[in-house]
Coordinates of C-alpha atoms in Angstrom, one line a residue:
X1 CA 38.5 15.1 36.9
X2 CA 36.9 15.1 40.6
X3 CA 33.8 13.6 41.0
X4 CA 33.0 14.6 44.7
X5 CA 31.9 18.1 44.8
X6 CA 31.8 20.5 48.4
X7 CA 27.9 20.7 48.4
X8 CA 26.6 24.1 51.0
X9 CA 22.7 24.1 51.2
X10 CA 21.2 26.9 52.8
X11 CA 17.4 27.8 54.6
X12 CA 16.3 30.8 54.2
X13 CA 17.0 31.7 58.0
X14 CA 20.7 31.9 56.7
X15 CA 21.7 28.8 58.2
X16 CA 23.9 26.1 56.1
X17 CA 24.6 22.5 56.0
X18 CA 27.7 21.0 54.2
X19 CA 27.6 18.0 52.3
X20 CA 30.2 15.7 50.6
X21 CA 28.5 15.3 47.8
X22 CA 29.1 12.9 44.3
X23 CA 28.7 13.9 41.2
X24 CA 26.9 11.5 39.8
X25 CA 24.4 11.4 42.6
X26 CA 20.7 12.1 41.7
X27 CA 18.1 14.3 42.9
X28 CA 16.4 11.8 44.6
X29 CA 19.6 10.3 46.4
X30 CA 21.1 14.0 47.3
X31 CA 17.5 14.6 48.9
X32 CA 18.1 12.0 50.7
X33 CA 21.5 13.0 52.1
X34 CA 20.2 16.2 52.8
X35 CA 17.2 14.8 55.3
X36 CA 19.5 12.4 56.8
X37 CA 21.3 15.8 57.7
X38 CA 18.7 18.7 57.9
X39 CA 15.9 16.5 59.4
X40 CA 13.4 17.5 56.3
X41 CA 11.8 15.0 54.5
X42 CA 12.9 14.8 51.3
X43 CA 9.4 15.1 49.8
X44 CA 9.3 18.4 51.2
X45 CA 12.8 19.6 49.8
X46 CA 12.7 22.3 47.3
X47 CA 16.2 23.1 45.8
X48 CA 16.9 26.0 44.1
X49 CA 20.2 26.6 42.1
X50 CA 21.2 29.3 40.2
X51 CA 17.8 30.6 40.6
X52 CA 15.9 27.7 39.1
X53 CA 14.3 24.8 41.4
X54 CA 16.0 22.0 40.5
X55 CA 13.3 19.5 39.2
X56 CA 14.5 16.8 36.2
X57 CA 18.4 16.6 37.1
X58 CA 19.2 13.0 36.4
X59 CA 22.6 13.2 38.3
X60 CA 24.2 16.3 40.1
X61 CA 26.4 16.7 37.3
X62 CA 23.5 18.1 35.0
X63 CA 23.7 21.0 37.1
X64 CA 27.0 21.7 37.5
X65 CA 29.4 23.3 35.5
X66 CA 31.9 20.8 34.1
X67 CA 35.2 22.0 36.7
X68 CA 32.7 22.8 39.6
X69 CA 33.8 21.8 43.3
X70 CA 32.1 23.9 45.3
X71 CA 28.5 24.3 45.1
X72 CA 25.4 26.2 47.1
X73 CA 21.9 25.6 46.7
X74 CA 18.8 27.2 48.2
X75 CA 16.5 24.6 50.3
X76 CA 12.8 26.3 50.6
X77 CA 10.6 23.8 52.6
X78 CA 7.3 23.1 50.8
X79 CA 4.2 22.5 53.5
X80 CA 4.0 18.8 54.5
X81 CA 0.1 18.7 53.2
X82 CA 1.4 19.9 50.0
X83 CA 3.9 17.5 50.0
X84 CA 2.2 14.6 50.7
X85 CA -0.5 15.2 48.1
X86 CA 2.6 15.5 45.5
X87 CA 4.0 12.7 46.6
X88 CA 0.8 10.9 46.0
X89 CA 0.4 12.1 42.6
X90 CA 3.9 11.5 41.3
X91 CA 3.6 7.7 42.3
X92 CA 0.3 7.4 40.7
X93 CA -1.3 6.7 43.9
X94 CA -4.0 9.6 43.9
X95 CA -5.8 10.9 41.0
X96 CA -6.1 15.1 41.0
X97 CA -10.4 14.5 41.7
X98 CA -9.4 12.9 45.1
X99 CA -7.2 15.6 46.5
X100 CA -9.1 18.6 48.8
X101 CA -10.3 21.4 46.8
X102 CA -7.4 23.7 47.8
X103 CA -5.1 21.4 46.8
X104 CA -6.3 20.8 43.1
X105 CA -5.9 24.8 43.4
X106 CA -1.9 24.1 43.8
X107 CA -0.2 24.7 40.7
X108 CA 2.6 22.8 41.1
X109 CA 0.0 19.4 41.7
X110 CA -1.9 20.4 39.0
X111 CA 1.4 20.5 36.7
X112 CA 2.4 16.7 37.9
X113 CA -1.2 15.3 37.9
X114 CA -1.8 16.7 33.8
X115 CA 2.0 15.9 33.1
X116 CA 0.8 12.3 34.3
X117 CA -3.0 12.1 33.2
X118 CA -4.1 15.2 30.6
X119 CA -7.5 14.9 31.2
X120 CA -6.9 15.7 35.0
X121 CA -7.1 18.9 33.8
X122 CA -11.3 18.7 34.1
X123 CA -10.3 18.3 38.1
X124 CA -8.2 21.2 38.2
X125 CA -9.3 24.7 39.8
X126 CA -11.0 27.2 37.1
X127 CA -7.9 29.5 37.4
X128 CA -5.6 26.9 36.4
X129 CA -7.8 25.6 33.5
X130 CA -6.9 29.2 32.1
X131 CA -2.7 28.7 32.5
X132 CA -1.1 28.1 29.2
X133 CA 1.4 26.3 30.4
X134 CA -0.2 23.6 32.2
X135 CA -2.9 23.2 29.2
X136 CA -0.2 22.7 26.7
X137 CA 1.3 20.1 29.6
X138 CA -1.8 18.4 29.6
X139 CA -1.8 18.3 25.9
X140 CA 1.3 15.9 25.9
X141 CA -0.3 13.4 27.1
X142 CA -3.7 14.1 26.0
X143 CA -4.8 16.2 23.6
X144 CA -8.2 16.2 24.7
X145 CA -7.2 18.1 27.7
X146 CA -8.0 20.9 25.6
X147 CA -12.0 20.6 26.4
X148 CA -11.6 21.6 29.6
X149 CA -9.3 24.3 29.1
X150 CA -11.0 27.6 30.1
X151 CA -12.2 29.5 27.0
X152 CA -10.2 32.1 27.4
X153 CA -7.3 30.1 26.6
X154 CA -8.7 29.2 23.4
X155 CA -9.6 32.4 22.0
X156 CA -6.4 33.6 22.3
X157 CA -4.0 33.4 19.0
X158 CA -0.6 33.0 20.5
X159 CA -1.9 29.8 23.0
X160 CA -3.6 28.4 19.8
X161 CA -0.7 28.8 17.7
X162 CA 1.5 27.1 20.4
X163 CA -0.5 24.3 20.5
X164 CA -1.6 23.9 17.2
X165 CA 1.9 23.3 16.5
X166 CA 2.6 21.2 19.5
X167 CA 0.1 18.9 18.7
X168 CA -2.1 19.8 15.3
X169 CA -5.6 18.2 16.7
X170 CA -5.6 21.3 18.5
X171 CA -7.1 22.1 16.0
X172 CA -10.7 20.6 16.9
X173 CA -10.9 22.5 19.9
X174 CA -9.8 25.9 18.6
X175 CA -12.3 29.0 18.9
X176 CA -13.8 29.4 15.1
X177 CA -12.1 32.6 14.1
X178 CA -8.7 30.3 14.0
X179 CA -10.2 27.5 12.0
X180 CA -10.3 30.1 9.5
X181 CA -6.7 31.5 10.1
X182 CA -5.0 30.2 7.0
X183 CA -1.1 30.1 8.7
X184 CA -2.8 28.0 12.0
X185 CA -4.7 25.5 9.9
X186 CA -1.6 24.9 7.6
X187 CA 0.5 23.9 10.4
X188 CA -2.7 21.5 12.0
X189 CA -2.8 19.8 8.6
X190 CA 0.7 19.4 7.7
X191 CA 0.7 17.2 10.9
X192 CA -2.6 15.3 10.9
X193 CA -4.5 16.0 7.0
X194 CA -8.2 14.8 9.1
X195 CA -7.8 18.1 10.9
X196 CA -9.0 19.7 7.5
X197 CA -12.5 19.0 8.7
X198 CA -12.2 21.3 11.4
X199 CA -11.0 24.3 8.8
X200 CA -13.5 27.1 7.8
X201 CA -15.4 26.0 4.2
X202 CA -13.2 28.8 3.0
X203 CA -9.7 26.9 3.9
X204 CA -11.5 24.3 2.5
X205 CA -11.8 25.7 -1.0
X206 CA -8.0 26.5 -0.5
X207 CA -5.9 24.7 -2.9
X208 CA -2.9 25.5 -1.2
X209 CA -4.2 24.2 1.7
X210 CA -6.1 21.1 0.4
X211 CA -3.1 20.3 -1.5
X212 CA -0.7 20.2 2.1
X213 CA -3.6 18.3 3.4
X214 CA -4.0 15.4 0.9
X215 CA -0.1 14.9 0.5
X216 CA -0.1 14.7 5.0
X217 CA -3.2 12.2 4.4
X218 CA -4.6 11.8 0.6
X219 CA -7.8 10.6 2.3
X220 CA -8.6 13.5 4.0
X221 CA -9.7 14.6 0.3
X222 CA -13.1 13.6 1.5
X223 CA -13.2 17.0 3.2
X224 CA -12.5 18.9 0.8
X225 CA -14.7 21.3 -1.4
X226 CA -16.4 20.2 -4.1
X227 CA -14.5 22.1 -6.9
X228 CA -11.0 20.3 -5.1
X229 CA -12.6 17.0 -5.2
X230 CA -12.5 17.8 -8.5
X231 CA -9.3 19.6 -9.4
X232 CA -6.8 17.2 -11.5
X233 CA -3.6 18.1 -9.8
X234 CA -5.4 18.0 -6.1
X235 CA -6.7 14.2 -6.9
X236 CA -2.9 12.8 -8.4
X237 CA -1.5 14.5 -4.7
X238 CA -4.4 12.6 -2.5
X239 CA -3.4 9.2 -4.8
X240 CA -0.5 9.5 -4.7
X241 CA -0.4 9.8 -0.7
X242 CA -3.3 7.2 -0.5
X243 CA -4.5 5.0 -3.3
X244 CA -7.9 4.9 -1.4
X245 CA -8.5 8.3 -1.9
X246 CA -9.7 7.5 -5.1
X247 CA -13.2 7.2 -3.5
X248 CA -12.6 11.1 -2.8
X249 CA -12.2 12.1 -6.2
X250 CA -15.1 13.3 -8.7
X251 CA -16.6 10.7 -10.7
X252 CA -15.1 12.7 -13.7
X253 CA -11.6 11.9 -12.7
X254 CA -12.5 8.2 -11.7
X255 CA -12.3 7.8 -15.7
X256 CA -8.3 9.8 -15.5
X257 CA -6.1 7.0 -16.5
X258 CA -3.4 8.4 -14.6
X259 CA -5.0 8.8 -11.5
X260 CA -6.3 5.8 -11.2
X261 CA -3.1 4.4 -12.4
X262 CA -1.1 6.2 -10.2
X263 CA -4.0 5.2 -6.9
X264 CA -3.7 1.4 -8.0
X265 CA 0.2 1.6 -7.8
X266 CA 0.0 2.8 -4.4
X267 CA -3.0 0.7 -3.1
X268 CA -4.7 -2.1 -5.5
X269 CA -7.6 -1.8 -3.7
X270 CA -8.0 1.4 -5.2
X271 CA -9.5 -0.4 -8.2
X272 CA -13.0 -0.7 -6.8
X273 CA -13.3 3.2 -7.6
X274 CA -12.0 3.4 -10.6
X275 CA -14.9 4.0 -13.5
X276 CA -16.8 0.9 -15.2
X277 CA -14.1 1.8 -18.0
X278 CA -10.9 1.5 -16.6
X279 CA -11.7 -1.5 -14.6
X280 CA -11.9 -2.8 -17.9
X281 CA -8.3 -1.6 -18.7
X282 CA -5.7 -4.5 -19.1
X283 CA -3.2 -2.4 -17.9
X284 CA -4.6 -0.7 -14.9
X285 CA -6.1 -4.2 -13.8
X286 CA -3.0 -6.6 -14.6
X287 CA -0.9 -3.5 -12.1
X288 CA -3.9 -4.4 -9.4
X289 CA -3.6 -8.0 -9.3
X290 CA 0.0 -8.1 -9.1
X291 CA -0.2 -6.2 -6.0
X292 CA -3.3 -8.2 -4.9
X293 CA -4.4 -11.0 -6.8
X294 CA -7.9 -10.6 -4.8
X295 CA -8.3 -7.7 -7.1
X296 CA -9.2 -10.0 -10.0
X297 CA -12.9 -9.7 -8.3
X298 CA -13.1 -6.4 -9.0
X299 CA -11.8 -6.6 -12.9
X300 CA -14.1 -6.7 -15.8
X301 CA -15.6 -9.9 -16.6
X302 CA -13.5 -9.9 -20.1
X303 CA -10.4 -9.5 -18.0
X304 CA -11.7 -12.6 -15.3
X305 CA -11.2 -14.3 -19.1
X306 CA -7.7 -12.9 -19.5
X307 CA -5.1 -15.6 -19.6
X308 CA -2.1 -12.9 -18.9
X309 CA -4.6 -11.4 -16.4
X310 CA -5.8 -14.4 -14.3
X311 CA -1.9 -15.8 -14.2
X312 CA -0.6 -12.9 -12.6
X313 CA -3.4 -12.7 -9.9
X314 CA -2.9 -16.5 -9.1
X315 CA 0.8 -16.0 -8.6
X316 CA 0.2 -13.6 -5.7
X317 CA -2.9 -15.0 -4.5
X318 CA -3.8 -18.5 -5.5
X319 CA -7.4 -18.1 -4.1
X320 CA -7.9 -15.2 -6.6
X321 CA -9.0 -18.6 -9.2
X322 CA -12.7 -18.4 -7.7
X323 CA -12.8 -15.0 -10.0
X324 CA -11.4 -16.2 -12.8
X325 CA -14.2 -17.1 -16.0
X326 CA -15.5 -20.7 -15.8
X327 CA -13.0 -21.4 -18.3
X328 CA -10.2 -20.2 -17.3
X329 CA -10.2 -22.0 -13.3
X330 CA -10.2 -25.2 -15.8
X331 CA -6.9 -24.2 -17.9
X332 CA -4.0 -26.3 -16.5
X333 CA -1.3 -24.0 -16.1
X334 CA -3.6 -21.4 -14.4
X335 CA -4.3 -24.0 -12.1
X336 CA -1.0 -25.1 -11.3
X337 CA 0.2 -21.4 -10.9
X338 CA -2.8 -21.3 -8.1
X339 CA -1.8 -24.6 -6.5
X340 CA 1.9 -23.9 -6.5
X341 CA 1.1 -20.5 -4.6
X342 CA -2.1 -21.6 -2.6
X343 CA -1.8 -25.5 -2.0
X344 CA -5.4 -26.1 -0.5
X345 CA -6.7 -23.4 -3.4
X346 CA -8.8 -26.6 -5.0

């Protein structure tokens, strides 16, 4: 297969230039080979094909058809002002705030400064701060663009939707009446679980939705309504996501064996909200301090007395002996077991 292609550009004034082109060329170089030609900078070369400008080609071939030889594009000559500022943008050399105030009116400038920097939105001309599709472009790069889109914008259900599911912190920014949309906030929170702090309190009392929430991020439990702070099946999905979410949970359900079992698998640290009780538990604590012998600190003082219990917490962390009982950091073999995994533990 042929990788030179016949390449006719034409003006708008009907005139035509042929070029020899290569396939594999890229926009940049066949700009090049068309101002070495045409005499128009290539900064100021807009090429159109098949109706659409061609923009993000990485080689010629992206636009071709596979057996193409024979090609025509449209060149539309943008105005060298424009083109300069654009030029200036897309090398990073000018920031949107330094270009004239007709300029940062320019859509196509506005849509390569926000694709670059989203928060060169806030420089942006009030009309554009009101285009959907240069806020969401903004939102790529940063999502807080979205505080200086134009309010219209974010009253509107279909841009919210869009870029809720784009990017779910949308969600912050959102006019109120879609904090309490129940299908918007599901989507925010089964990207980022913090965004439940942004739902209505109603959404919030929403098992359904608590319950996607806590298993995107168990700690976002802490925003949660009271009743699902205290619902058993809501605090095993938070523990089970987090083992820290345990601090979340109703003080009734810190005494749930389970659920602090379950958060103490996941993260030992967990242990320091489990109830008075359960901290007392051989087996809750001896799962703790096998994970993190550190742990031991937390344990009942009848456990810090444990033989079984202070040997498995000085296997995984030798300096866990300063929280064993007086009498046990002078037992041999716990002290060995300490050295052996901690040599300056003494």
């Amino acid at each position: 297969m042929s990788m030179r292609v016949v390449l006719s550009v034409r003006r708008l004034n009907g005139d035509a230039i042929q070029l020899d082109a290569v396939k594999t060329w890229t926009l940049a170089e066949l700009k090049e080979a068309i101002s070495a030609v045409a005499a128009v900078p290539a900064c100021e070369q807009r090429l159109v094909s098949a109706g659409q400008e061609v923009k993000c080609a990485r080689a010629l071939s992206d636009v071709l058809d596979t057996d193409q030889q024979d090609v025509e594009m449209m060149l539309l000559r943008r105005p060298p002002e424009q083109a300069k500022w654009l030029s200036l943008i897309e090398t990073d050399n000018a920031h949107l705030a330094d270009l004239p105030v007709d300029m940062r009116g320019d859509r196509e400038i506005v849509m390569a400064a926000v694709q670059r920097r989203g928060d060169s939105l806030r420089d942006a001309a009030h009309e554009l701060r009101s285009d959907a599709d240069i806020v969401l472009a903004a939102m790529c790069s940063c999502v807080q663009s979205l505080s200086y889109a134009e309010d219209v914008l974010l009253n509107d259900r279909t841009f919210v939707s869009t870029a809720v599911n784009q990017d779910g912190r949308a969600l912050e920014y959102a006019d109120n009446k879609f904090k309490a949309d129940k299908n918007i906030v599901l989507a925010a929170v089964n990207q980022y679980g913090f965004m439940l702090e942004h739902a209505s309190q109603e959404l919030r009392r929403d098992k359904e939705v608590v319950v996607q929430t806590v298993r995107q991020t168990g700690i976002a439990l802490q925003y949660a309504a009271m009743n699902l702070a205290a619902d058993r099946d809501v605090a095993i999905e938070a523990v089970r996501n987090n083992g820290a979410a345990l601090e979340f949970v109703a003080d009734a359900l810190r005494f749930d064996r389970d659920i602090v079992t379950t958060a103490v698998r996941q993260d030992a640290s967990a242990l320091r909200w489990a109830a008075a009780e359960l901290r007392a538990d051989k087996h809750v604590v001896l799962l703790a301090v096998a994970r993190s012998g550190e742990m031991l600190e937390l344990a009942d003082s009848s456990l810090q007395n444990d033989h079984e219990v202070v040997c498995t917490a000085v296997r995984n962390a030798g300096a866990s002996l300063k929280y064993a009982s007086p009498e046990l950091r002078g037992d041999r073999e716990i002290v060995l077991e300490a050295v052996k995994q901690h040599g300056a533990v003494l």
